[in-house]
Each structure stands twice: as C-alpha cells, then as structure tokens.
PDB file of C-alpha atoms in Angstrom:
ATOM      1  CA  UNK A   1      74.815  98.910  84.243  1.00  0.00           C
ATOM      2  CA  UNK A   2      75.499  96.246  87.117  1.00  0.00           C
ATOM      3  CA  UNK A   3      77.394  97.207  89.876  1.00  0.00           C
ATOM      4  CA  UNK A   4      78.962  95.813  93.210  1.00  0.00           C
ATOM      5  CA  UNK A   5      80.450  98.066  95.713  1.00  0.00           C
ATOM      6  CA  UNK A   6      83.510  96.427  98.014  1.00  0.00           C
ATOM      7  CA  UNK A   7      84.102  98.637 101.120  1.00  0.00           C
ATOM      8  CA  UNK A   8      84.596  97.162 104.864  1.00  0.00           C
ATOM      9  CA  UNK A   9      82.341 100.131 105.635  1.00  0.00           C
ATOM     10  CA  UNK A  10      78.397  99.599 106.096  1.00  0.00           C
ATOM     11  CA  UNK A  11      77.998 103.326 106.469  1.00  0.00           C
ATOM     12  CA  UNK A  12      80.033 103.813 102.975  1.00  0.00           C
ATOM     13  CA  UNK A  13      78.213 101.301 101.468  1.00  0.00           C
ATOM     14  CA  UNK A  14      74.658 102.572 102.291  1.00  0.00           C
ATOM     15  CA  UNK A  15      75.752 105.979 101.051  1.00  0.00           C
ATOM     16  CA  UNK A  16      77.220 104.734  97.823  1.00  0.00           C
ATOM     17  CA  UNK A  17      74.220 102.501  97.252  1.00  0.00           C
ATOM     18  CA  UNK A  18      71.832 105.595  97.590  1.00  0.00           C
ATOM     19  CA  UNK A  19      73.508 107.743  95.468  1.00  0.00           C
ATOM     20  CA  UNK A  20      73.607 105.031  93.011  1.00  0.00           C
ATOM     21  CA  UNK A  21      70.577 103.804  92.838  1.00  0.00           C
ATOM     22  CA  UNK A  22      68.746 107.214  92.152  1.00  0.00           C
ATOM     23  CA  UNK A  23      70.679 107.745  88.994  1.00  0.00           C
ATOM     24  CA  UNK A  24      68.970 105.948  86.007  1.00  0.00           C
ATOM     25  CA  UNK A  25      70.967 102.938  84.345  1.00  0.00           C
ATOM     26  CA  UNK A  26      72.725 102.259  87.492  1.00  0.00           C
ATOM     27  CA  UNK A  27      71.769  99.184  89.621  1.00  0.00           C
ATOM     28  CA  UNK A  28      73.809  98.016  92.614  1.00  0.00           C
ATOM     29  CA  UNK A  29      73.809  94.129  92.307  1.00  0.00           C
ATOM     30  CA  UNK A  30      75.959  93.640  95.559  1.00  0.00           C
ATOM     31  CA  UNK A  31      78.137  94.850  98.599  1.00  0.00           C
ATOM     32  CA  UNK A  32      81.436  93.005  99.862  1.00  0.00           C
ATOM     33  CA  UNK A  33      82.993  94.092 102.783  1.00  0.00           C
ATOM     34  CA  UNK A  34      86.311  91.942 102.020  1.00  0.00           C
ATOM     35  CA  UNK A  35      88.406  91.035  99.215  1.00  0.00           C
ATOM     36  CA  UNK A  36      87.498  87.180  99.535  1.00  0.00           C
ATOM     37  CA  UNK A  37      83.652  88.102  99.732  1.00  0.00           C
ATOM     38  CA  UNK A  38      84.103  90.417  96.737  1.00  0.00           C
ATOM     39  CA  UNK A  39      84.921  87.348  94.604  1.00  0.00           C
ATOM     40  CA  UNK A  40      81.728  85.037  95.591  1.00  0.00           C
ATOM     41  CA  UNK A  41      79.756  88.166  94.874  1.00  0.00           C
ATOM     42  CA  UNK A  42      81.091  88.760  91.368  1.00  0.00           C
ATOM     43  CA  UNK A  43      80.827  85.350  90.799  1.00  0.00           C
ATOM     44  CA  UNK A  44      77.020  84.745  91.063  1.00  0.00           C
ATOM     45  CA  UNK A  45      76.298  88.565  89.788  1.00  0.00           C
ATOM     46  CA  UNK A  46      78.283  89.479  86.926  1.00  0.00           C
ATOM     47  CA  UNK A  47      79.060  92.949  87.516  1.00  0.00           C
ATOM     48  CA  UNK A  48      79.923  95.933  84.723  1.00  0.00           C
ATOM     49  CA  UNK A  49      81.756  97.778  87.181  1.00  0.00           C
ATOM     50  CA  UNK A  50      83.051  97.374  90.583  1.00  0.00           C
ATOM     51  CA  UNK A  51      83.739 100.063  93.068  1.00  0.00           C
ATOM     52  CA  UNK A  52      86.878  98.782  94.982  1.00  0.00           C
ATOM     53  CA  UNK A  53      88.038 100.379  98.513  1.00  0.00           C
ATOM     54  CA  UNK A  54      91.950  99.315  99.030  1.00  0.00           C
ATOM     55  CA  UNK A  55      92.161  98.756 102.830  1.00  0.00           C
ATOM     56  CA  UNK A  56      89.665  96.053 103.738  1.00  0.00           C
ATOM     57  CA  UNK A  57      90.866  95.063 106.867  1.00  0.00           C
ATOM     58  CA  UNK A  58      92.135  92.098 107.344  1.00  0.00           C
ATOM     59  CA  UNK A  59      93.067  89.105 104.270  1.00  0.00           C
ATOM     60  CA  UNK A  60      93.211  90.356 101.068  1.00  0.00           C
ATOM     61  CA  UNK A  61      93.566  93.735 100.184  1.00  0.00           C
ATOM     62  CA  UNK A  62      91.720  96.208  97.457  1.00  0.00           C
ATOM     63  CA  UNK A  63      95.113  95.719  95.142  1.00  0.00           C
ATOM     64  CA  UNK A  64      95.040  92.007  95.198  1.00  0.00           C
ATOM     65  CA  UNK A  65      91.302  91.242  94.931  1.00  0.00           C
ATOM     66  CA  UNK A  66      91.573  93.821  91.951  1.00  0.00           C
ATOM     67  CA  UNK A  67      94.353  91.930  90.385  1.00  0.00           C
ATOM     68  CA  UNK A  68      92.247  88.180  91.260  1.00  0.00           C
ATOM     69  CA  UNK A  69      88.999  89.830  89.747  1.00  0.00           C
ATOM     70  CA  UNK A  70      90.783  91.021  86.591  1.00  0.00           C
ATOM     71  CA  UNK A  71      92.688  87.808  86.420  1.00  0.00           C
ATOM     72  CA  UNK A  72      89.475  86.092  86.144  1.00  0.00           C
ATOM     73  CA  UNK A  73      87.284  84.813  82.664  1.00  0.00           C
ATOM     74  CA  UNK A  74      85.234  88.218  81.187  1.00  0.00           C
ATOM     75  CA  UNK A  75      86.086  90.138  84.440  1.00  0.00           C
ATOM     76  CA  UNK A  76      84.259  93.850  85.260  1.00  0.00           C
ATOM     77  CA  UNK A  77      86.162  97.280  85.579  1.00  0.00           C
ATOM     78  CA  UNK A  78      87.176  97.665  88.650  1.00  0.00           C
ATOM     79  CA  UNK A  79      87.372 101.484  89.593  1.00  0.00           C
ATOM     80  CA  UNK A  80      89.086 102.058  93.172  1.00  0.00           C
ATOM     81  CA  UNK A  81      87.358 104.449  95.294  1.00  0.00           C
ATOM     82  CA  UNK A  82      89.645 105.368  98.490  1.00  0.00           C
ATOM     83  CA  UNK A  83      90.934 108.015 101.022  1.00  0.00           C
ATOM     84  CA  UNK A  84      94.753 106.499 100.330  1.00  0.00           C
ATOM     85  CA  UNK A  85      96.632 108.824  97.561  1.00  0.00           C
ATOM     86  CA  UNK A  86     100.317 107.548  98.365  1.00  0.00           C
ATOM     87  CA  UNK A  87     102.619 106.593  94.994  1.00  0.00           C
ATOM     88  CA  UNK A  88     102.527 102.988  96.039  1.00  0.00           C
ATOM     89  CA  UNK A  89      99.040 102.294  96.626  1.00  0.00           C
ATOM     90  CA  UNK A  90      98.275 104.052  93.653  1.00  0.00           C
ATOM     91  CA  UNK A  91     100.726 101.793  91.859  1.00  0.00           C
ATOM     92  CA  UNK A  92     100.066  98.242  93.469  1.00  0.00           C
ATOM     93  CA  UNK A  93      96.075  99.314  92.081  1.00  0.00           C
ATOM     94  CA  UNK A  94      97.220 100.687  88.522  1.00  0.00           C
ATOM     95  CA  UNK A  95      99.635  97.202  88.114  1.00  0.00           C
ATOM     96  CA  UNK A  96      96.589  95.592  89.415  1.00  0.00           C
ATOM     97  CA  UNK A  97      94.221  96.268  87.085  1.00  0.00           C
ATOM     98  CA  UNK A  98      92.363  98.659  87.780  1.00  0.00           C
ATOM     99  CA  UNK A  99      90.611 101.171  84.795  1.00  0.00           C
ATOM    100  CA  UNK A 100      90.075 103.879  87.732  1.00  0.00           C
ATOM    101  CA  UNK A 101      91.677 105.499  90.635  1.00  0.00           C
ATOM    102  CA  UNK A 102      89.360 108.207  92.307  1.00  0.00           C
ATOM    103  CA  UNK A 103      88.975 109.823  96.005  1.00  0.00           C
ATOM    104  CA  UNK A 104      86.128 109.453  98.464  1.00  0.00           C
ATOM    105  CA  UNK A 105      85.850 112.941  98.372  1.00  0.00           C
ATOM    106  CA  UNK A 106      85.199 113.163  94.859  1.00  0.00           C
ATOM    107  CA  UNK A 107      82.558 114.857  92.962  1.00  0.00           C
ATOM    108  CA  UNK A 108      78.939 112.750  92.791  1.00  0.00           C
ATOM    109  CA  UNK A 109      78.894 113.795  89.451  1.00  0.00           C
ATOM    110  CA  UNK A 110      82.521 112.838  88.594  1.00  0.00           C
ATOM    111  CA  UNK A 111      82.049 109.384  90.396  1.00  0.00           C
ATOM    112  CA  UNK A 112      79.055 108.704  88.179  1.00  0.00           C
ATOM    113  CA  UNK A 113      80.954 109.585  84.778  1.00  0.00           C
ATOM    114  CA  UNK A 114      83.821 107.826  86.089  1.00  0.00           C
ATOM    115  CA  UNK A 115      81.513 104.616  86.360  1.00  0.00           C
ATOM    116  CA  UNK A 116      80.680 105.048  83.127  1.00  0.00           C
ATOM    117  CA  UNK A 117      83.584 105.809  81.282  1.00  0.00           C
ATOM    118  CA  UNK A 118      85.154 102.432  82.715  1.00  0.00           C
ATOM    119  CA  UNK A 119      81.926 100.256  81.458  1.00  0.00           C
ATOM    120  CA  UNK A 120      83.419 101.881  78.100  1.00  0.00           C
ATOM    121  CA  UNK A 121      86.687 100.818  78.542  1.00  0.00           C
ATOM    122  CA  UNK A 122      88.318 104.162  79.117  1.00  0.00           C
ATOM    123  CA  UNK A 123      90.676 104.928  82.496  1.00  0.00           C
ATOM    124  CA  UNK A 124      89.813 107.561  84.803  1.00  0.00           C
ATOM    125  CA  UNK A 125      91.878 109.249  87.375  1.00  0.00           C
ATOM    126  CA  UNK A 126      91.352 111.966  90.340  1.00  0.00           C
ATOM    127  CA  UNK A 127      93.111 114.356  88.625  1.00  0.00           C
ATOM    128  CA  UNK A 128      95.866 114.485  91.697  1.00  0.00           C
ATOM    129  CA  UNK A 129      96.299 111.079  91.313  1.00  0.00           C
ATOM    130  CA  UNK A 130      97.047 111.747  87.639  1.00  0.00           C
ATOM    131  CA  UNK A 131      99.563 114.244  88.215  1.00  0.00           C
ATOM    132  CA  UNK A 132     101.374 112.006  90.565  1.00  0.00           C
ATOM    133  CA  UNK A 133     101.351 109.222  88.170  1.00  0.00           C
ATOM    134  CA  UNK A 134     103.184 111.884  85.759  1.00  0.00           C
ATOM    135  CA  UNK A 135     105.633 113.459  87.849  1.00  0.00           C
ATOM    136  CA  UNK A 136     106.375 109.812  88.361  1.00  0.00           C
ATOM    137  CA  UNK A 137     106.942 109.098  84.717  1.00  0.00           C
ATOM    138  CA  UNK A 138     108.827 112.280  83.895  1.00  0.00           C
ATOM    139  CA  UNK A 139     111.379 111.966  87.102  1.00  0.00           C
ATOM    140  CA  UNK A 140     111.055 107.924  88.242  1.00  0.00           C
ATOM    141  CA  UNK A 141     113.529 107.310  91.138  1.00  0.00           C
ATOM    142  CA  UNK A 142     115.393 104.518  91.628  1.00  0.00           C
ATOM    143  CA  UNK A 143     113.213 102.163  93.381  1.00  0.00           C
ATOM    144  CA  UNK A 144     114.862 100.621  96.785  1.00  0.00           C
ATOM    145  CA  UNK A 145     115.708  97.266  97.189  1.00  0.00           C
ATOM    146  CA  UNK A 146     114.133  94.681  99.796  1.00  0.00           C
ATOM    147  CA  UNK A 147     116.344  94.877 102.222  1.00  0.00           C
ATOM    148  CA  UNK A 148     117.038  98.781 101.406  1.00  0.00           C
ATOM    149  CA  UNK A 149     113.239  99.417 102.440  1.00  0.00           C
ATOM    150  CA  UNK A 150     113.274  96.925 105.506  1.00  0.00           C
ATOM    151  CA  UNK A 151     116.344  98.585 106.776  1.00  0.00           C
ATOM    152  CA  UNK A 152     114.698 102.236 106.946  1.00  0.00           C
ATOM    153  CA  UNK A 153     111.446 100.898 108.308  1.00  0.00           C
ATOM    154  CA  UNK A 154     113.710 100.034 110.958  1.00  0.00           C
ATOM    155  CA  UNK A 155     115.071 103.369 110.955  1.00  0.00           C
ATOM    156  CA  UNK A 156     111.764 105.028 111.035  1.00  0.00           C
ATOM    157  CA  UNK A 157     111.529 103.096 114.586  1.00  0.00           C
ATOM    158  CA  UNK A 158     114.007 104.756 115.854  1.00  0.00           C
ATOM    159  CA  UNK A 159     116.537 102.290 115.975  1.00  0.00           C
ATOM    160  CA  UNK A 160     120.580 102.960 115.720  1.00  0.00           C
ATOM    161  CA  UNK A 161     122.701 101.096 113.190  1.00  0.00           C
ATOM    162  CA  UNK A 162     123.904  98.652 115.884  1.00  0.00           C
ATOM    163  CA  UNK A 163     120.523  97.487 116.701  1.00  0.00           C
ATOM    164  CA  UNK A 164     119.969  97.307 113.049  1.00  0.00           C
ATOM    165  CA  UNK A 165     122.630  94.820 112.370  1.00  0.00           C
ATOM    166  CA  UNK A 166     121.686  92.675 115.459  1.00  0.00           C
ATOM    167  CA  UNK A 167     118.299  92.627 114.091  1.00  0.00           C
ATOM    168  CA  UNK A 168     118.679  91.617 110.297  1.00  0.00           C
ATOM    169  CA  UNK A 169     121.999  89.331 111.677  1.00  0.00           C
ATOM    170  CA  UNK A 170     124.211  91.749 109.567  1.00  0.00           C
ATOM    171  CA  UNK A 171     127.550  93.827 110.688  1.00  0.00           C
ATOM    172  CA  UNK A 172     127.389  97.217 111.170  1.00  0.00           C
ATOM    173  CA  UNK A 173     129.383  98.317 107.905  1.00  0.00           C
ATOM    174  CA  UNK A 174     126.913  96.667 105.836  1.00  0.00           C
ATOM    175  CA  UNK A 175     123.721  98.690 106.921  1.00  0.00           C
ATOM    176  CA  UNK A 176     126.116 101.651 106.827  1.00  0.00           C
ATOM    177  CA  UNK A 177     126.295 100.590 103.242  1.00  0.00           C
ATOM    178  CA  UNK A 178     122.655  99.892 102.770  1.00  0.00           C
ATOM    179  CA  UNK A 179     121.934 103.340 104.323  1.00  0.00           C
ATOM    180  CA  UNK A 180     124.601 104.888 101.803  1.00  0.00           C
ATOM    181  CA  UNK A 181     122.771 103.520  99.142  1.00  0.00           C
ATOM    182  CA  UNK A 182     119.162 104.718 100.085  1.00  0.00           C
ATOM    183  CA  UNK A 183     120.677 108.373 100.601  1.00  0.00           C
ATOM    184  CA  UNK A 184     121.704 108.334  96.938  1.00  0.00           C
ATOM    185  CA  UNK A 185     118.117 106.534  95.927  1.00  0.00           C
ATOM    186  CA  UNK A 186     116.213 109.219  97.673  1.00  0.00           C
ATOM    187  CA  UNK A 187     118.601 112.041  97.281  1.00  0.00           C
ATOM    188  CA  UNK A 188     118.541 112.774 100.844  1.00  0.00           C
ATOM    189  CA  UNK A 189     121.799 113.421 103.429  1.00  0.00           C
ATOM    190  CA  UNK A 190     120.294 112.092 106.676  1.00  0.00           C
ATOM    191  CA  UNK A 191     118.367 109.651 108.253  1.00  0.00           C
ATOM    192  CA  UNK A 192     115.367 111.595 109.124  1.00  0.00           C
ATOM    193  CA  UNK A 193     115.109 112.855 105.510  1.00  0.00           C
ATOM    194  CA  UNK A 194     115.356 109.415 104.307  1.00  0.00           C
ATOM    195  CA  UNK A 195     112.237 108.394 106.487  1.00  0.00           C
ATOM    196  CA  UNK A 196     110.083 111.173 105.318  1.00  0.00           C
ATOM    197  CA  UNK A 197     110.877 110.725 101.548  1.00  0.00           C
ATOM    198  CA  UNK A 198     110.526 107.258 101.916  1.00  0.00           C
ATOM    199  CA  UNK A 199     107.031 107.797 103.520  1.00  0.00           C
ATOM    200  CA  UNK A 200     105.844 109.988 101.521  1.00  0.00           C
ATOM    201  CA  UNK A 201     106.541 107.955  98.499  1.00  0.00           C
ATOM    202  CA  UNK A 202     104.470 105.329 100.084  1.00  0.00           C
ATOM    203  CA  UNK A 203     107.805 102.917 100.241  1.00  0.00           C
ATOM    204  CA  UNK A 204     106.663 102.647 103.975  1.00  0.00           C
ATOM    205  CA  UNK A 205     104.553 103.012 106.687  1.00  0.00           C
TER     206      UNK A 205
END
C-alpha cells in the first residue's frame, strides 16, 4: 500500500515515516510539507492513501488540498491526521473529502488500521471526533451568517458596538440587530458567552 504523508513538520514526518515503514505492506512513496507540494507529489506517485495534516502554514490548507486531491481523476484516501478537533475543521475536512479524521495522539495501532480501512473504502474517525460529528447531527444549530460571524470576531477583540458600526460602515442599531440574532443562534444572553460558544464551535478564532 503506497503512501504520502503531507505535514509542514520534518520532525512529524520522520516519525510517521518510521513507524510506517516497519509495518509490512506499508511503503511511504513521499512527504509534502504544503498543500501545493502535496499535489506534484501525488501526481508522479500515485498514492493508496494519504496522511493529510490541516494547518500547513501558509497557501493552501489540509481542507482544500483534500478537496483538490479528491477532485482529481482516480484520487487516493486521504485520512487527516491533526492536533485540531474543533466542529469546523472537522467539517471543512469531512465536506472535503476526506475517508478519515484521526488525532496525532492516536494509537500506532489504530493509525495503522485506520490506513487500512480507508485503502478499503471504509471511513474512520477518532472516536471524539465521532461523537462530535453526532451530537452535531442530533442537535445542529443554526449556523451564523457572514456578517453574523465577522461581527463577533470583532467582538471577541474587544470592540464596543460603536466601533463595530464604524468598522463594517453600518449604524449602530443594525449590529445591535446582528448581535440579537447571534444570541438566539447560539442560545447565549451576553457577549462574552457568545464569543466562547462561538469559539468553541470553531465559528472563530
């Protein structure tokens, strides 16, 4: 089974490619440390399987070379493999593409039966990331609009509702009414609350 591991991390990627290459029917075929180098690489080696980080620094992202890979002709699984957990990366990587979705910090053993599994065809998930992605399904929230979400980033940086409406060239009322809204979204009754919802739901940063 051909594999290419994409991680901006040297250190990661020697690991990875160690553990690896000592299990029998594994063979890492080649290392990107960036979405745009992930492509060339598939390209020329025609992976199974490809082990995905999400943040690759800067240019394109884990979420969008996984959706450019898949999007290609007779594309490889592509498994992410990250320290991130929030609802949105986890969606922006599911929507992607990708078969898998599993932690740096999980199990050798699980990785390697996670590898395999997607060769099959079959999806694998951390098991918190599963639960997530249920709790999710079972209770979905309304999601918050464009402007909604840039208008408590803004909060989050500490900035009143006057500066708000300066900034996005708005009046007042309206980001009251913007703000309204995203207390109902998030079922939350202050601003604070709002941020930390909206953080931990991965709707920002």
């Amino acid at each position: 089974m051909r594999i290419v591991l994409v991680d901006d991390h040297p250190v990661v990627r020697a690991g990875m490619r160690a553990l690896l290459s000592s299990v029998d029917g594994l063979e890492v075929v080649g290392e990107a440390s960036s979405g745009e180098e992930a492509l060339d690489v598939i390209r020329t080696q025609h992976p199974d399987v490809v082990l995905m980080d999400l943040r690759l620094g800067s240019g394109m992202d884990g979420a969008e070379a996984t959706g450019a890979i898949i999007a290609g002709e007779r594309p490889p699984k592509v498994v992410v493999l990250t320290t991130y957990d929030t609802d949105a990366d986890i969606l922006r990587a599911v929507e992607a593409g990708a078969s898998g979705y599993l932690l740096k910090d999980s199990d050798p053993e699980k990785l390697i039966d996670a590898i395999r599994a997607a060769a099959r065809g079959e999806t694998v998930l951390d098991p918190g990331v599963a639960q997530r992605l249920y709790r999710r399904i079972r209770a979905p929230h309304e999601d918050l609009s464009a402007r909604e979400i840039e208008i408590v980033t803004l909060v989050a940086r500490g900035m009143s509702n006057r500066a708000i409406a300066r900034e996005l060239f708005v009046t007042e009322a309206t980001v009251k009414s913007h703000l309204v809204h995203v207390f109902s979204k998030l079922s939350v009754d202050s601003r604070t609350a709002a941020v930390a919802v909206a953080r931990d739901r991965g709707l920002i940063r």
